Amino acid sequence: MDANRRPDTMERITTPELAKAFIDEQIAAVKAQVGDKKVLLALSGGVDSSVVAALLIKAIGKNLVCVHVNHGLLRKGEPEQVIEVFRNQMDANLIYVDAVDRFLDKLAGVAEPERKRKIIGEEFIRVFEEEARKLSGVDFLAQGTIYPDILESGPVKAHHNVGGLPEDIHFEGLVEPIKLLFKDEVRVVGKELGLPDNMVYRQPFPGPGLGVRCTGAITRDRLELVRESDAILREEFDKAGLAGKVWQYFTIVPDCKSVGVKDNLRTVENFVVIRAVNTRDAMSATIEEIPYPVLNTIVKRIITEVPGVNRVLYDLTPKPTGTIEWE
Ligand code: XMP
């Protein structure tokens, strides 16, 4: 039997009861696979790695070593939430790596989008390998692979994925407890494992993170504008009940300035672009009609609360012709 093929008889996990049965089954399987050996996991805080972490904590407790790499391109509050949920609430063995300067220094002056992606992906593996090497006696590597990753693996996925396997560290085996699940099932399992809703129902977030939304060469200042404006957008979407209705929503800060006016003086500052799209498969996307008062509140908050921004735009372009991200 091909372990990477979902059996036709496998029931779709749609209820807490089915999720519980799946969790119990996987706990037993993981225990049988790894015994009392140690397992390493790169925990980004995304849905898939968070579900794997919560599941493995239940199965093997402190023998799971989670590594959370902060590459400086995460959304506001994300590293803090990973620490709070996994270290404080679930008592996980969590290593937090502050690699912000390291990534941003490597990215300084690099404007070409694919080069930026490559640097982020490679640096991530390097940081992760370094942490793995510091730990003695880690035998297994856990991964948040899900079924669409297996079905879609190929050049497109490779281009879009950040991370991947550390190349020159030998592990006895891979632990991939959710590799036969679809995304909706992963969420049901995550909920049953007690993960917070904002982790379980999170919108998709690209591996290179805010790096592709701070277009051109990333600067710390502009990155801060992306992070702060994105936090305001998410807060207002949550308040307006739009978070579950819009597939992906975020802000972009292009590498370009516009003229504005403040206190009767001309300003030359950055502008923020709002993008909010719906899609089935990310191959094409439509634009959501966001109620005008919500947009108005977002604009007002961004121009008053985020210093260095004098203008906010709403990108109304569907895909095609515009991709979802700006680079
Ligand atoms: P585009 O911009 O190609 O995006 O319309 C389609 C979906 O893919 C996400 N995306 C990425 N995800 N690494 C990722 O893991 C990447 O480099 C990357 N670039 C785009 C994008 O957010 C959207 O959901």
Short mmCIF file of C-alpha atoms and ligand atoms in Angstrom, two decimals:
data_model
loop_
_atom_site.label_atom_id
_atom_site.label_comp_id
_atom_site.label_asym_id
_atom_site.label_seq_id
_atom_site.Cartn_x
_atom_site.Cartn_y
_atom_site.Cartn_z
CA MET A 1 0.00 0.00 0.00
CA ASP A 2 1.26 3.47 -0.88
CA ALA A 3 1.52 5.38 2.42
CA ASN A 4 1.18 8.63 0.51
CA ARG A 5 -2.16 7.73 -1.01
CA ARG A 6 -5.40 8.47 0.80
CA PRO A 7 -7.44 5.24 0.88
CA ASP A 8 -10.82 5.54 -0.86
CA THR A 9 -12.42 4.23 2.31
CA MET A 10 -11.03 6.99 4.54
CA GLU A 11 -13.90 8.99 5.97
CA ARG A 12 -13.79 12.77 5.67
CA ILE A 13 -13.13 14.30 9.11
CA THR A 14 -15.99 16.72 9.61
CA THR A 15 -16.99 16.36 13.27
CA PRO A 16 -15.26 16.63 16.66
CA GLU A 17 -15.89 12.90 17.19
CA LEU A 18 -14.14 11.95 13.97
CA ALA A 19 -11.33 14.36 14.82
CA LYS A 20 -10.93 12.76 18.24
CA ALA A 21 -10.74 9.28 16.72
CA PHE A 22 -8.12 10.51 14.23
CA ILE A 23 -6.08 12.12 17.02
CA ASP A 24 -6.13 8.95 19.14
CA GLU A 25 -5.10 6.87 16.15
CA GLN A 26 -2.23 9.20 15.29
CA ILE A 27 -1.02 9.40 18.90
CA ALA A 28 -0.72 5.61 18.92
CA ALA A 29 0.97 5.58 15.51
CA VAL A 30 3.51 8.25 16.48
CA LYS A 31 4.31 6.51 19.76
CA ALA A 32 4.87 3.27 17.88
CA GLN A 33 7.05 5.00 15.29
CA VAL A 34 9.34 7.05 17.53
CA GLY A 35 9.23 5.30 20.92
CA ASP A 36 11.12 7.44 23.42
CA LYS A 37 13.27 9.16 20.80
CA LYS A 38 13.27 12.88 20.08
CA VAL A 39 11.43 14.61 17.24
CA LEU A 40 12.23 18.02 15.76
CA LEU A 41 9.62 20.31 14.21
CA ALA A 42 9.87 23.72 12.53
CA LEU A 43 6.87 25.48 14.03
CA SER A 44 5.88 28.52 12.00
CA GLY A 45 2.58 29.10 13.75
CA GLY A 46 0.65 28.35 10.54
CA VAL A 47 -2.28 25.95 10.71
CA ASP A 48 -0.43 22.83 9.56
CA SER A 49 2.68 23.03 11.73
CA SER A 50 0.59 24.15 14.72
CA VAL A 51 -1.71 21.14 14.41
CA VAL A 52 1.27 18.79 14.10
CA ALA A 53 2.85 20.40 17.17
CA ALA A 54 -0.31 20.11 19.29
CA LEU A 55 -0.78 16.49 18.22
CA LEU A 56 2.83 15.50 18.92
CA ILE A 57 2.81 17.26 22.30
CA LYS A 58 -0.09 14.99 23.20
CA ALA A 59 1.75 11.94 21.91
CA ILE A 60 5.31 12.45 23.14
CA GLY A 61 5.31 15.62 25.30
CA LYS A 62 8.77 17.09 25.81
CA ASN A 63 10.37 14.66 23.36
CA LEU A 64 9.01 16.97 20.70
CA VAL A 65 11.40 19.86 20.15
CA CYS A 66 9.72 22.77 18.36
CA VAL A 67 11.83 25.44 16.71
CA HIS A 68 10.13 28.73 15.93
CA VAL A 69 12.24 30.91 13.66
CA ASN A 70 11.31 34.58 13.68
CA HIS A 71 12.60 35.78 10.31
CA GLY A 72 11.26 39.27 10.83
CA LEU A 73 8.64 38.82 8.12
CA LEU A 74 5.85 37.51 10.34
CA ARG A 75 2.65 39.39 11.03
CA LYS A 76 2.21 41.50 14.13
CA GLY A 77 1.75 39.37 17.24
CA GLU A 78 2.57 36.04 15.60
CA PRO A 79 5.81 35.08 17.37
CA GLU A 80 4.26 36.16 20.68
CA GLN A 81 1.24 33.96 20.04
CA VAL A 82 3.38 30.93 19.20
CA ILE A 83 5.23 31.35 22.50
CA GLU A 84 2.03 31.93 24.46
CA VAL A 85 0.10 28.97 23.01
CA PHE A 86 2.85 26.39 22.81
CA ARG A 87 5.29 27.26 25.58
CA ASN A 88 2.96 28.80 28.16
CA GLN A 89 -0.31 26.96 27.56
CA MET A 90 0.79 23.59 26.16
CA ASP A 91 4.11 23.43 28.03
CA ALA A 92 5.97 22.53 24.84
CA ASN A 93 9.69 22.20 24.50
CA LEU A 94 9.98 25.30 22.30
CA ILE A 95 13.12 26.96 21.03
CA TYR A 96 12.52 30.52 19.89
CA VAL A 97 15.10 31.83 17.46
CA ASP A 98 15.25 35.56 16.91
CA ALA A 99 16.78 35.66 13.44
CA VAL A 100 15.31 39.02 12.46
CA ASP A 101 18.59 40.87 11.96
CA ARG A 102 20.14 37.95 10.17
CA PHE A 103 17.36 37.77 7.57
CA LEU A 104 16.96 41.51 7.11
CA ASP A 105 20.72 42.00 6.72
CA LYS A 106 20.83 39.27 4.06
CA LEU A 107 17.88 40.84 2.26
CA ALA A 108 19.18 44.40 2.38
CA GLY A 109 19.32 45.92 -1.10
CA VAL A 110 17.83 42.83 -2.80
CA ALA A 111 14.95 43.95 -5.01
CA GLU A 112 14.39 40.98 -7.32
CA PRO A 113 11.35 39.03 -6.05
CA GLU A 114 12.56 35.50 -6.82
CA ARG A 115 15.96 36.28 -5.33
CA LYS A 116 14.23 37.54 -2.16
CA ARG A 117 12.22 34.30 -1.96
CA LYS A 118 15.33 32.22 -2.47
CA ILE A 119 17.28 34.03 0.24
CA ILE A 120 14.40 33.66 2.72
CA GLY A 121 13.98 29.95 1.93
CA GLU A 122 17.69 29.13 2.08
CA GLU A 123 18.35 31.17 5.19
CA PHE A 124 15.43 29.46 6.88
CA ILE A 125 16.91 26.02 6.25
CA ARG A 126 20.30 27.22 7.44
CA VAL A 127 18.95 28.62 10.73
CA PHE A 128 16.92 25.47 11.29
CA GLU A 129 19.94 23.25 10.58
CA GLU A 130 22.06 25.22 13.02
CA GLU A 131 19.48 24.74 15.75
CA ALA A 132 19.17 21.04 14.91
CA ARG A 133 22.93 20.61 15.16
CA LYS A 134 23.00 22.19 18.62
CA LEU A 135 20.63 19.51 19.88
CA SER A 136 22.14 16.15 20.41
CA GLY A 137 20.12 13.04 19.86
CA VAL A 138 17.24 14.25 17.72
CA ASP A 139 16.26 11.28 15.61
CA PHE A 140 13.10 12.21 13.74
CA LEU A 141 11.91 15.21 11.78
CA ALA A 142 8.22 16.12 11.90
CA GLN A 143 6.54 18.02 9.10
CA GLY A 144 3.15 19.59 8.55
CA THR A 145 2.74 18.06 5.11
CA ILE A 146 -0.94 17.85 4.11
CA TYR A 147 -2.61 15.93 1.28
CA PRO A 148 -2.70 18.81 -1.23
CA ASP A 149 1.09 19.15 -0.76
CA ILE A 150 1.45 15.54 -1.90
CA LEU A 151 -1.01 15.95 -4.77
CA GLU A 152 0.49 19.24 -5.93
CA SER A 153 4.16 18.54 -5.38
CA GLY A 154 6.09 19.69 -8.38
CA PRO A 155 7.76 22.80 -9.69
CA VAL A 156 4.98 25.22 -8.71
CA LYS A 157 4.94 24.03 -5.14
CA ALA A 158 8.72 24.09 -4.93
CA HIS A 159 8.71 27.69 -6.01
CA HIS A 160 6.07 28.59 -3.44
CA ASN A 161 7.43 26.68 -0.48
CA VAL A 162 9.75 28.07 2.10
CA GLY A 163 11.61 25.71 4.34
CA GLY A 164 11.91 22.16 3.18
CA LEU A 165 14.21 19.54 4.54
CA PRO A 166 17.54 20.34 6.07
CA GLU A 167 19.85 18.83 3.50
CA ASP A 168 22.85 17.60 5.40
CA ILE A 169 21.39 16.34 8.63
CA HIS A 170 20.48 12.72 8.80
CA PHE A 171 17.21 11.81 10.47
CA GLU A 172 16.08 8.29 11.18
CA GLY A 173 12.69 9.06 9.74
CA LEU A 174 9.94 11.57 9.01
CA VAL A 175 6.84 12.07 11.15
CA GLU A 176 3.96 13.40 9.06
CA PRO A 177 0.75 12.73 10.98
CA ILE A 178 -1.57 14.91 8.87
CA LYS A 179 -0.24 14.05 5.41
CA LEU A 180 -3.49 12.42 4.28
CA LEU A 181 -5.73 15.27 5.43
CA PHE A 182 -7.29 18.08 3.45
CA LYS A 183 -7.13 21.61 4.85
CA ASP A 184 -10.70 21.65 6.20
CA GLU A 185 -9.99 18.41 8.08
CA VAL A 186 -6.77 19.84 9.52
CA ARG A 187 -8.84 22.69 10.93
CA VAL A 188 -11.38 20.34 12.55
CA VAL A 189 -8.51 18.39 14.12
CA GLY A 190 -6.84 21.64 15.28
CA LYS A 191 -10.04 22.78 16.93
CA GLU A 192 -10.35 19.44 18.72
CA LEU A 193 -6.74 19.76 19.90
CA GLY A 194 -7.68 23.03 21.60
CA LEU A 195 -5.84 25.48 19.35
CA PRO A 196 -7.24 29.03 19.32
CA ASP A 197 -9.63 29.98 16.52
CA ASN A 198 -7.34 32.63 15.08
CA MET A 199 -4.71 29.94 14.53
CA VAL A 200 -7.10 27.28 13.23
CA TYR A 201 -9.05 29.51 10.83
CA ARG A 202 -6.13 31.60 9.71
CA GLN A 203 -6.03 32.93 6.18
CA PRO A 204 -3.26 31.59 3.94
CA PHE A 205 0.04 33.36 4.46
CA PRO A 206 2.97 33.03 2.05
CA GLY A 207 6.15 31.37 3.33
CA PRO A 208 8.23 34.50 2.57
CA GLY A 209 5.69 36.35 4.67
CA LEU A 210 5.48 40.11 4.63
CA GLY A 211 8.65 40.11 2.54
CA VAL A 212 6.63 39.86 -0.70
CA ARG A 213 4.32 42.67 0.47
CA CYS A 214 7.16 45.09 1.09
CA THR A 215 7.95 45.20 -2.61
CA GLY A 216 11.42 45.74 -4.01
CA ALA A 217 14.31 45.94 -1.57
CA ILE A 218 12.97 45.46 1.96
CA THR A 219 13.71 48.21 4.44
CA ARG A 220 12.94 47.99 8.14
CA ASP A 221 10.87 51.17 7.99
CA ARG A 222 8.65 50.01 5.15
CA LEU A 223 8.34 46.55 6.67
CA GLU A 224 6.99 48.17 9.82
CA LEU A 225 4.39 50.01 7.72
CA VAL A 226 3.28 46.70 6.18
CA ARG A 227 3.06 45.04 9.59
CA GLU A 228 1.14 47.86 11.27
CA SER A 229 -1.29 48.45 8.41
CA ASP A 230 -1.90 44.70 8.07
CA ALA A 231 -2.71 44.50 11.80
CA ILE A 232 -5.26 47.32 11.46
CA LEU A 233 -6.84 45.71 8.39
CA ARG A 234 -7.16 42.35 10.15
CA GLU A 235 -8.62 43.94 13.26
CA GLU A 236 -11.27 45.82 11.28
CA PHE A 237 -12.13 42.77 9.14
CA ASP A 238 -12.58 40.78 12.35
CA LYS A 239 -14.81 43.46 13.87
CA ALA A 240 -16.92 43.67 10.70
CA GLY A 241 -17.34 39.89 10.57
CA LEU A 242 -15.50 39.71 7.24
CA ALA A 243 -12.66 37.48 8.36
CA GLY A 244 -14.51 34.25 7.59
CA LYS A 245 -15.96 35.57 4.33
CA VAL A 246 -12.86 36.82 2.57
CA TRP A 247 -10.23 34.24 1.66
CA GLN A 248 -7.15 36.42 1.84
CA TYR A 249 -6.76 40.05 2.86
CA PHE A 250 -3.64 42.03 3.54
CA THR A 251 -1.77 45.22 2.79
CA ILE A 252 1.15 46.00 0.54
CA VAL A 253 3.60 48.88 0.76
CA PRO A 254 5.17 49.41 -2.67
CA ASP A 255 8.68 50.71 -3.00
CA CYS A 256 7.45 54.10 -4.16
CA LYS A 257 6.25 57.35 -2.62
CA SER A 258 3.42 59.75 -3.21
CA VAL A 259 2.85 63.38 -2.41
CA GLY A 260 0.44 64.35 0.32
CA VAL A 261 -0.34 67.21 2.65
CA LYS A 262 -0.32 67.42 6.44
CA ASP A 263 -0.66 70.53 8.62
CA ASN A 264 -0.50 72.63 5.44
CA LEU A 265 2.82 71.13 4.49
CA ARG A 266 3.63 68.91 1.55
CA THR A 267 4.62 65.39 2.51
CA VAL A 268 6.38 62.79 0.40
CA GLU A 269 5.56 59.49 2.03
CA ASN A 270 4.71 55.87 1.42
CA PHE A 271 1.28 54.61 0.49
CA VAL A 272 -0.52 51.45 1.54
CA VAL A 273 -2.49 49.18 -0.79
CA ILE A 274 -5.34 47.01 0.49
CA ARG A 275 -5.92 43.65 -1.20
CA ALA A 276 -8.91 41.43 -0.31
CA VAL A 277 -9.71 38.50 -2.57
CA ASN A 278 -11.80 35.39 -2.74
CA THR A 279 -10.73 32.29 -4.60
CA ARG A 280 -11.22 28.55 -4.74
CA ASP A 281 -7.77 27.41 -5.66
CA ALA A 282 -5.60 30.58 -5.83
CA MET A 283 -5.38 30.15 -9.62
CA SER A 284 -7.94 32.87 -10.15
CA ALA A 285 -9.42 35.36 -7.71
CA THR A 286 -12.29 37.80 -7.45
CA ILE A 287 -12.52 41.03 -5.53
CA GLU A 288 -14.70 41.31 -2.50
CA GLU A 289 -17.13 44.13 -2.17
CA ILE A 290 -16.08 45.52 1.19
CA PRO A 291 -18.73 47.75 2.78
CA TYR A 292 -17.73 51.38 2.33
CA PRO A 293 -17.86 52.27 6.06
CA VAL A 294 -15.42 49.44 6.81
CA LEU A 295 -13.00 50.68 4.14
CA ASN A 296 -13.41 54.21 5.42
CA THR A 297 -12.52 53.19 8.99
CA ILE A 298 -9.47 51.26 7.76
CA VAL A 299 -8.22 54.21 5.72
CA LYS A 300 -8.74 56.64 8.61
CA ARG A 301 -6.97 54.37 11.07
CA ILE A 302 -4.01 53.71 8.79
CA ILE A 303 -3.39 57.37 7.96
CA THR A 304 -3.66 58.43 11.59
CA GLU A 305 -2.06 55.46 13.37
CA VAL A 306 0.76 54.55 11.01
CA PRO A 307 3.31 57.35 10.75
CA GLY A 308 4.89 57.67 7.34
CA VAL A 309 1.77 56.84 5.30
CA ASN A 310 -0.11 59.59 3.48
CA ARG A 311 -2.38 57.61 1.17
CA VAL A 312 -4.32 54.32 1.10
CA LEU A 313 -5.50 52.57 -2.08
CA TYR A 314 -7.82 49.59 -2.63
CA ASP A 315 -6.68 47.21 -5.36
CA LEU A 316 -9.77 46.20 -7.36
CA THR A 317 -7.95 43.98 -9.84
CA PRO A 318 -9.10 40.35 -10.19
CA LYS A 319 -6.70 37.48 -10.98
CA PRO A 320 -6.11 37.38 -13.86
CA THR A 321 -4.78 39.91 -14.63
CA GLY A 322 -3.31 40.76 -11.24
CA THR A 323 -1.80 37.98 -9.12
CA ILE A 324 -2.94 37.86 -5.50
CA GLU A 325 0.41 39.06 -4.15
CA TRP A 326 2.13 42.05 -5.68
CA GLU A 327 5.40 40.29 -6.37
P1 XMP B 1 -0.30 34.65 -6.44
O1 XMP B 1 0.36 35.91 -5.98
O2 XMP B 1 0.60 33.78 -7.28
O3 XMP B 1 -0.59 33.84 -5.11
O4 XMP B 1 -1.64 34.90 -7.10
C1 XMP B 1 -1.37 32.68 -5.03
C2 XMP B 1 -1.33 32.20 -3.58
O5 XMP B 1 -0.02 31.78 -3.24
C3 XMP B 1 0.47 32.55 -2.16
N1 XMP B 1 1.89 32.81 -2.42
C4 XMP B 1 2.89 32.15 -1.82
N2 XMP B 1 2.86 31.18 -0.88
N3 XMP B 1 5.22 31.15 -0.88
C5 XMP B 1 4.04 30.69 -0.40
O6 XMP B 1 4.05 29.81 0.47
C6 XMP B 1 5.33 32.13 -1.84
O7 XMP B 1 6.42 32.52 -2.24
C7 XMP B 1 4.08 32.65 -2.31
N4 XMP B 1 3.78 33.60 -3.24
C8 XMP B 1 2.43 33.66 -3.28
C9 XMP B 1 -0.34 33.81 -2.13
O8 XMP B 1 -0.36 34.41 -0.84
C10 XMP B 1 -1.69 33.29 -2.58
O9 XMP B 1 -2.38 32.69 -1.50
#
